[in-house]
XYZ file of C-alpha atoms in Angstrom:
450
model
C -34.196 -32.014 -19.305
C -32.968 -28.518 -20.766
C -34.616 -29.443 -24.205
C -38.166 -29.936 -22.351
C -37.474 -26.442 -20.318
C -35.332 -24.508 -22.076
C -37.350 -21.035 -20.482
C -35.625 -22.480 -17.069
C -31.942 -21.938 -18.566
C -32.794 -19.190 -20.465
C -34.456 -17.082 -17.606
C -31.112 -18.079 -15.490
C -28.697 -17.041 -18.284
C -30.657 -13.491 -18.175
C -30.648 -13.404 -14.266
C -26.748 -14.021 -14.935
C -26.344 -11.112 -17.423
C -28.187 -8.664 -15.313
C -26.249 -9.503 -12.502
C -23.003 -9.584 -14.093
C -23.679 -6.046 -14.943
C -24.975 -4.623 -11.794
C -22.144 -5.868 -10.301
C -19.733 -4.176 -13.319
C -17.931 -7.753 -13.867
C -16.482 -7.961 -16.874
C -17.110 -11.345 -17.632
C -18.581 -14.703 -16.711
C -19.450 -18.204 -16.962
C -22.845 -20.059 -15.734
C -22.445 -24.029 -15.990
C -25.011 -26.206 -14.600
C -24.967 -30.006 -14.630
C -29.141 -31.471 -14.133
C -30.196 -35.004 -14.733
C -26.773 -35.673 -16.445
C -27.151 -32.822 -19.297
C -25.010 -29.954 -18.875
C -25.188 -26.372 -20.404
C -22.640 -23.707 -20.033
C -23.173 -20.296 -21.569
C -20.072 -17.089 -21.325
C -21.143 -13.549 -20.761
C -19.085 -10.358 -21.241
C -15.519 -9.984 -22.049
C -12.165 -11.538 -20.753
C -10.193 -8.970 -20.551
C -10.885 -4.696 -20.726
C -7.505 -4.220 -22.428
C -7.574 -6.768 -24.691
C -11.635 -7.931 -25.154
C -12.508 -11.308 -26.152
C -16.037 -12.715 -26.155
C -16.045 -15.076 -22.769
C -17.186 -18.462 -23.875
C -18.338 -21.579 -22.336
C -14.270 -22.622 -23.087
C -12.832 -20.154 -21.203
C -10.491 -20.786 -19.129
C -10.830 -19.256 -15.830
C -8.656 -19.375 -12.534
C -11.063 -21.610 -9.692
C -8.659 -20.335 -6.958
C -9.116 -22.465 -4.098
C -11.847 -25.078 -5.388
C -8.250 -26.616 -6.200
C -7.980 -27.748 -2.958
C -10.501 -30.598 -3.204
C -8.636 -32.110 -6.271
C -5.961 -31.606 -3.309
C -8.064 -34.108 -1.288
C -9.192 -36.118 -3.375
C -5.662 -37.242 -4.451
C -5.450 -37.740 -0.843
C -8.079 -39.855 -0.501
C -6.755 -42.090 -3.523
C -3.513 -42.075 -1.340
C -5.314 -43.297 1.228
C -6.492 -45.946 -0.424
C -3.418 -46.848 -1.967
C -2.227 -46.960 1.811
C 0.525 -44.183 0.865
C -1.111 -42.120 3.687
C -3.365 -42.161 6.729
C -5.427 -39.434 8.031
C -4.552 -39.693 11.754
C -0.821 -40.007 10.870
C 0.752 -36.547 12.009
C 2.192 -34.412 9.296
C 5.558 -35.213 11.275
C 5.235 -39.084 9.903
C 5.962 -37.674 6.877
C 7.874 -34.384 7.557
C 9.889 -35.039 10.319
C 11.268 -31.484 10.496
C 8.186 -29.668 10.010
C 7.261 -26.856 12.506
C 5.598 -23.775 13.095
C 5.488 -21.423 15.897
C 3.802 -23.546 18.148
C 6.017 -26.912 19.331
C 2.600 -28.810 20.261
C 0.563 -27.962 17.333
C 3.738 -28.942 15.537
C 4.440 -32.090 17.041
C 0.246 -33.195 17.170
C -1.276 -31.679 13.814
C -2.118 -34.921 11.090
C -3.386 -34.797 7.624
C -7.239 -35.113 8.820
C -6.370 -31.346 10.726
C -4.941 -29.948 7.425
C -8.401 -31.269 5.378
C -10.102 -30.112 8.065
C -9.295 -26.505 8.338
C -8.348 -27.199 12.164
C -4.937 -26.662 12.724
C -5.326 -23.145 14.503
C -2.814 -21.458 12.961
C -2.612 -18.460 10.533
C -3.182 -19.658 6.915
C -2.642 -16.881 4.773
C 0.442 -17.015 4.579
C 1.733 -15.999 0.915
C 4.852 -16.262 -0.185
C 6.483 -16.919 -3.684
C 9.187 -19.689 -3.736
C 10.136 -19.429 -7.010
C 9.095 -22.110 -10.073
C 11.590 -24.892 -9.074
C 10.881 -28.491 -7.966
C 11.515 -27.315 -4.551
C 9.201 -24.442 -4.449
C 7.135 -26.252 -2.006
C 9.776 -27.433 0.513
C 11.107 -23.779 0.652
C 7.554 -22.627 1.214
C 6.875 -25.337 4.165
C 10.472 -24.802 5.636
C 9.353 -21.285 6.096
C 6.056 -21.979 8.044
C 8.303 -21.958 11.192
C 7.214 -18.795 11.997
C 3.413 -18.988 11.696
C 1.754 -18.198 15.164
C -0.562 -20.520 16.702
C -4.329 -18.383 16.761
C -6.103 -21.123 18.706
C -5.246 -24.971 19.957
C -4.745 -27.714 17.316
C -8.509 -29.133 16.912
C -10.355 -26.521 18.817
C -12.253 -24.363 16.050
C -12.625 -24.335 12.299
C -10.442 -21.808 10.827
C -9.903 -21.324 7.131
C -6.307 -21.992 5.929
C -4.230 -21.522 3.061
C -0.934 -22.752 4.387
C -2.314 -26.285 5.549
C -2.900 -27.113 2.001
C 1.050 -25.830 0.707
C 1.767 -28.540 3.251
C -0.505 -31.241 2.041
C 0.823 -30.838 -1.284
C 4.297 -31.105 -0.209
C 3.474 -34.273 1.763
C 2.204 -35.639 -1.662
C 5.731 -34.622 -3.078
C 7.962 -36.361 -0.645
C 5.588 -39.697 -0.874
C 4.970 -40.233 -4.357
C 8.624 -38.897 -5.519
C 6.159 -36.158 -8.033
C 6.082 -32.687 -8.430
C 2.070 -32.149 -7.474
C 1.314 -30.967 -10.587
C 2.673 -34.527 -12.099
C 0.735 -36.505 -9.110
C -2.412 -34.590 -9.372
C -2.488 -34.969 -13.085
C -1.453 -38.748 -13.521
C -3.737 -40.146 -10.369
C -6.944 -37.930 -11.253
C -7.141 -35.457 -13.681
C -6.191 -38.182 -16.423
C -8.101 -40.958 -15.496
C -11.015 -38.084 -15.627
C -10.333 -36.929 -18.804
C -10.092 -33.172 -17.579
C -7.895 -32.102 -20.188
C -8.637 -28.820 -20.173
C -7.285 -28.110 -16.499
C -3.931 -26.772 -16.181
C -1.558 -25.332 -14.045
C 1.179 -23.682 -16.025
C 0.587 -20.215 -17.390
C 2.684 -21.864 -20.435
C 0.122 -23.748 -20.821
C -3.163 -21.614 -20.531
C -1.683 -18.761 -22.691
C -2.307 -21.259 -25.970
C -6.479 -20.644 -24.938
C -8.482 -18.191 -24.343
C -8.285 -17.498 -21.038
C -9.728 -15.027 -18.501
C -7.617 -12.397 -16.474
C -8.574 -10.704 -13.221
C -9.762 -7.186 -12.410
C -9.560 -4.984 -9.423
C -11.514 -1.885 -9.660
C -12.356 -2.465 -13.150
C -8.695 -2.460 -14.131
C -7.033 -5.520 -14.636
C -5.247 -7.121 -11.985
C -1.559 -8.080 -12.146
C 0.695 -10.211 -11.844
C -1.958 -13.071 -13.066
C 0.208 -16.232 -12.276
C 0.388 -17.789 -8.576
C 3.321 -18.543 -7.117
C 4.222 -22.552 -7.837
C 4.353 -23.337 -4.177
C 0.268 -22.549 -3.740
C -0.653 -24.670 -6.530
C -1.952 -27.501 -4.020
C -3.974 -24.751 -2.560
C -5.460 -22.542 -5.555
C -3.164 -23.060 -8.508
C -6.241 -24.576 -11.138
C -7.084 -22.933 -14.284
C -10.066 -24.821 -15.516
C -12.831 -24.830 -18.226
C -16.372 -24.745 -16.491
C -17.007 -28.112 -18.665
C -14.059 -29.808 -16.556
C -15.097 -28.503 -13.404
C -19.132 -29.821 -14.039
C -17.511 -33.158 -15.148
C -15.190 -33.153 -11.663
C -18.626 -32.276 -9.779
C -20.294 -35.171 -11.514
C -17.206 -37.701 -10.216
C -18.066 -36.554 -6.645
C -21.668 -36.996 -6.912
C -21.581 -40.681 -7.941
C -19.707 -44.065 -6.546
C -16.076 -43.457 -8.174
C -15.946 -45.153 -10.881
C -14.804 -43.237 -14.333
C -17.003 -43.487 -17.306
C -15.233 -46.743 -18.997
C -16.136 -48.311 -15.371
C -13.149 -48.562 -14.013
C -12.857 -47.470 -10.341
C -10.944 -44.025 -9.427
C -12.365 -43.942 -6.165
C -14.325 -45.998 -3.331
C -17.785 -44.457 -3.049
C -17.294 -44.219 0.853
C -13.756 -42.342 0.073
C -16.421 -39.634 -2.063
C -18.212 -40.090 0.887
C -16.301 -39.186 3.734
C -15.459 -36.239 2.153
C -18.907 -34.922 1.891
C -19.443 -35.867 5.528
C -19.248 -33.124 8.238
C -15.733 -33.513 10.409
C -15.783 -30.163 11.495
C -18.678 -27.520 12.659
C -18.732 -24.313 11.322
C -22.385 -22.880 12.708
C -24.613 -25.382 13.569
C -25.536 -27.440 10.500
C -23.145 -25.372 8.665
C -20.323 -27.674 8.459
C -16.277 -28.956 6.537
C -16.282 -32.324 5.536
C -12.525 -33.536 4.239
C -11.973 -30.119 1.939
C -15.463 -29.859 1.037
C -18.297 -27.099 2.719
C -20.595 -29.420 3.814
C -24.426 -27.164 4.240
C -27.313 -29.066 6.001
C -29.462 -25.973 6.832
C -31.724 -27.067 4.016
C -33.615 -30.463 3.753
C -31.292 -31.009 0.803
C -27.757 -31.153 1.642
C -25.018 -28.800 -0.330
C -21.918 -29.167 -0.876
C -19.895 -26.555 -2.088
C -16.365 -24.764 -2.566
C -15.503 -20.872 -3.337
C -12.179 -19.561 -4.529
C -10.698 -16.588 -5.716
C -7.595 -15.076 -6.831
C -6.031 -11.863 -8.262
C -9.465 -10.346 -8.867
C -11.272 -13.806 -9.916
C -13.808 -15.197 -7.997
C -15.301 -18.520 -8.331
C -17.931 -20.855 -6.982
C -18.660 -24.933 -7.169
C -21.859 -25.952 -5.758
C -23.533 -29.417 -6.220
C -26.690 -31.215 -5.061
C -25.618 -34.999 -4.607
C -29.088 -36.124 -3.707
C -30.670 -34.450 -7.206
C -27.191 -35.190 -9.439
C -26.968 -30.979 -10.124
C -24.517 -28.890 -9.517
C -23.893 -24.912 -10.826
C -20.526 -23.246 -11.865
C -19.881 -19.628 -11.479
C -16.643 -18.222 -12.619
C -16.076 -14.234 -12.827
C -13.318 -11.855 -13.637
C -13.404 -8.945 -10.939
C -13.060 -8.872 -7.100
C -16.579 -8.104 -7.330
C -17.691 -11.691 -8.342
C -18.364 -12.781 -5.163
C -22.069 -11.304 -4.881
C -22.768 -12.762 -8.918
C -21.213 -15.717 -7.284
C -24.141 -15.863 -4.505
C -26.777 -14.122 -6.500
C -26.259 -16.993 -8.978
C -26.142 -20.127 -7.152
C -29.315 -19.018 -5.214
C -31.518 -18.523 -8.273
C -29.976 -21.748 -9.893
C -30.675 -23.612 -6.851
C -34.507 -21.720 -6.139
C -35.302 -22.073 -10.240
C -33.965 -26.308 -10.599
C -34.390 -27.643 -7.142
C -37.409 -25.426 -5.706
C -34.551 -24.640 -2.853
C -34.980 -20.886 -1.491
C -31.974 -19.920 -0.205
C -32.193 -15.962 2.066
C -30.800 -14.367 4.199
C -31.234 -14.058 7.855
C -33.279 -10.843 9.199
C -30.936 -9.002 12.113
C -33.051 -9.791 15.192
C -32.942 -6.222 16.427
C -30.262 -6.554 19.287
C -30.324 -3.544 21.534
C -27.083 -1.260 21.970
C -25.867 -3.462 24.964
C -25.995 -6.181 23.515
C -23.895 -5.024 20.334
C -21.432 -3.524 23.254
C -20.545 -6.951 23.753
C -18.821 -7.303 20.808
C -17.194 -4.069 20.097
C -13.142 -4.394 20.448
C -9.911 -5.257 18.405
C -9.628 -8.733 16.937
C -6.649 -9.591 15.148
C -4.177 -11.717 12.684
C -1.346 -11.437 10.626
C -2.751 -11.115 8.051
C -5.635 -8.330 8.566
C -7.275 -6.498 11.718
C -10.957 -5.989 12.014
C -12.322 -3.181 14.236
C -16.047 -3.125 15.546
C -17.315 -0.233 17.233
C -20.776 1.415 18.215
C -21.902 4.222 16.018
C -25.226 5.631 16.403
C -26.273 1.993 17.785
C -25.272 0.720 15.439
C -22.039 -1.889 15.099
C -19.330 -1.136 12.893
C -16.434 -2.930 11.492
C -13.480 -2.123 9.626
C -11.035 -3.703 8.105
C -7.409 -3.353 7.688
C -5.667 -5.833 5.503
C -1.604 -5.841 6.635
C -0.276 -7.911 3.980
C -0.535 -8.166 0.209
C -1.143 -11.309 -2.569
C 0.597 -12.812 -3.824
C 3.287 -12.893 -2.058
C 4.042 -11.373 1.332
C 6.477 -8.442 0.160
C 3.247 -7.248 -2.351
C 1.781 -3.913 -0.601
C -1.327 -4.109 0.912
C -4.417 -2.955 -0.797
C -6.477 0.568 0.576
C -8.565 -0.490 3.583
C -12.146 -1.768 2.509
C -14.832 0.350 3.499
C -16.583 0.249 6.812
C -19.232 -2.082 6.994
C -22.163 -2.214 9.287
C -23.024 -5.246 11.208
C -26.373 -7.232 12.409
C -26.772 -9.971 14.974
C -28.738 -12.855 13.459
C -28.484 -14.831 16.519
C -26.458 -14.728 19.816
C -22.785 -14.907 18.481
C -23.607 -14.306 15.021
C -23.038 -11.623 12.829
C -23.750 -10.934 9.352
C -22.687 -7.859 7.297
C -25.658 -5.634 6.022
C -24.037 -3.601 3.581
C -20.580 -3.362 1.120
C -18.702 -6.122 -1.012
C -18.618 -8.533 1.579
C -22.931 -8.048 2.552
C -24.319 -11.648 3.371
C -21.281 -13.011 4.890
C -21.021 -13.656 8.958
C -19.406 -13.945 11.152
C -18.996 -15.685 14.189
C -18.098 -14.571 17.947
C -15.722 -17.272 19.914
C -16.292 -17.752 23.548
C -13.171 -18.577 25.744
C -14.224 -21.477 28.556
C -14.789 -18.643 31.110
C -17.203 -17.065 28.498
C -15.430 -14.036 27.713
C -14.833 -13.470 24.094
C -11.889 -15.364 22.355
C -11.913 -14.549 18.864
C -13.755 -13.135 15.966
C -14.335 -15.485 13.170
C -14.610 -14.462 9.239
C -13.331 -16.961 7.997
C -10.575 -16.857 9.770
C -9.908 -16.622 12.923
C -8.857 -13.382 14.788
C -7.724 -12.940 18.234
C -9.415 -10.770 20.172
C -6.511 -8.352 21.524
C -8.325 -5.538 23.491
């Protein structure tokens, strides 16, 4: 396929360079999987201190793609009938709590995969690198406050996933690392996917940067590893993609998986927008006659992106160095997916709302973890805003406040932001019963407090 159209990769690899540049990243790494040939080509450097040449063996930190290896050693649970989906985490757990007793006593393992327990996720906190990092990290999720009822709205959560992985703990008697590795990433042959910086420092490896200055500390706490602890090769993470586009069995024949266990993740559980929807771990997007499936993640000042086509057998890696990634991230996958599959993939126009109808939405909405401010400035709608903890762990200080970003309604109840780091991404407004205005939705979910 590449052979017979090499101008198609080689116009993408340029696309990738320019915008890799425009976007000052350091470095990155294109890998596309088509018609069961893969090419991966590196761009830039891996570190500004110390420059090496980024290669197609880099290894990069995926962030929190790692949390569909997370499910997918819970589907092979599942199948091993270790677990069930609809069992509540409490089957398992039997002291687990957070703030809320009912969301405590009612969330299962289908909420956690699901991104539906309602409360807050990011919740950071380091543990320390024993066997137990994960139990002190769960035991500490008393406090978490409920944002909305169990099963009401999809909410993006870090913390649910620390608690699947210490459910996988306590049932197979493993550390995660030792589960993860002996029920999937063996039997895949990803051998170049670690979790131990002891182990990545013997390759070359990529390291973050904020601000074009390189971001430190560069491990993650042991306790998040179940939700964003990978450190992959772009080769392993095509050859993963691959696994989840076909009907689990390994390349010797043997079965890993059921094909309907593959499928069932892929298959919408919980609504996002409309056809925008979160299958078990996986972004599930049916706006497009082609379905996508995808997963972002990002860490100290990496970003990353997994996308893959199951009904064409493609799929595109993106991994960058810089908390600027996430636009090569986008900018990427679009023209991959626009120059392979003939799928055009733009942005929504703002439909021109008038200034009372932005009113509306102007007001405080809040978590945790950050605030975000809208307001009306020369009719236009504002937001800002204020992140109140730090990463990676809770006691890090809080970054300077993003810039202010301007807002435009796509659609009743939909935002998108026009301008910044974050342009492209919406947002979503969340309607109590009564239809006043609940929350605020980027991702995750803030309360609307005034």
């Amino acid at each position: 396929m590449f052979e017979n159209e090499p101008s198609r990769w080689d116009q993408l690899c340029a696309f990738t360079e320019e915008s890799r540049l425009q976007h000052d990243v350091p470095g990155v790494v294109l890998g596309i999987l088509h018609s069961g040939e893969i090419k991966i080509a590196g761009f830039g450097v891996t570190n500004v201190e110390h420059p090496l040449e980024v290669t197609g063996q880099t290894l990069f930190q995926v962030g929190s793609i790692s949390k569909t290896f997370t499910g997918t050693l819970i589907m092979k649970m599942v199948e091993n009938g270790e677990i069930d989906l609809d069992a509540t985490v409490r089957s398992y757990l039997p002291d687990f709590r957070v703030a809320d007793e009912e969301a405590s006593e009612k969330v299962t393992i289908r909420h956690l995969l699901t991104h539906t327990s309602g409360w807050s996720g990011d919740f950071f906190l380091n543990t320390g690198p024993g066997d137990d990092a994960a139990a002190k990290y769960v035991s500490e999720m008393a406090g978490l406050e409920q944002l909305a009822p169990i099963g009401q709205v999809w909410s993006y959560n870090n913390a649910g996933f620390v608690l699947l992985g210490h459910v996988i703990e306590v049932i197979s008697g493993k550390s995660y690392q030792e589960a993860l590795r002996e029920a999937i990433l063996e039997p895949l042959g990803l051998r170049n996917t670690f979790f131990d910086p002891g182990d990545v420092i013997t390759y070359r490896f990529a390291t973050g940067h904020n601000n074009g200055q390189v971001a430190r500390p560069w491990p993650l706490p042991r306790a998040v590893y179940p939700a964003g602890g990978i450190t992959c090769t772009a080769g392993d993470l095509l050859a993963y993609a691959r696994f989840h586009m076909g009907n689990g069995l390994l390349v010797n024949g043997e079965r890993l998986l059921e094909k309907e266990s593959l499928a069932q993740m892929q298959t919408p559980a919980a609504t996002v927008w409309k056809k925008e929807q979160w299958g078990l771990t996986w972004a599930v997007d049916d706006t497009c006659d082609d379905r996508l499936v995808s997963h972002g993640g990002g860490t100290m000042g990496q970003v990353s992106k997994l996308l893959f086509a199951p009904d064409h057998d493609f799929a595109v890696v993106v991994f960058t160095n810089s908390e600027s990634g996430s636009q090569v991230t986008l900018e990427v996958t679009r023209r991959a997916l626009k120059d392979f599959l003939v799928i055009e993939i733009t942005d929504p126009e703002p439909i021109g709302a008038s200034e009372k109808a932005l009113a509306a939405y102007v007001g405080d909405y809040s978590r945790p973890f950050a605030d975000i401010h809208l307001c009306l400035l020369g009719g236009r709608l504002i937001g800002q805003a204020i992140i109140k903890m730090g990463f990676p762990d809770k006691d890090s200080p809080p970054p300077p406040a993003p810039p202010p970003f301007t807002l435009g309604l796509i659609e009743e109840d939909r935002l998108m932001i026009l301008d910044g780091p974050m342009s492209s991404s919406t947002a979503e407004i969340i309607r109590n019963a009564d239809g006043s205005i609940g929350w605020l939705r980027a991702g995750r979910l803030h309360k609307r407090i005034a």
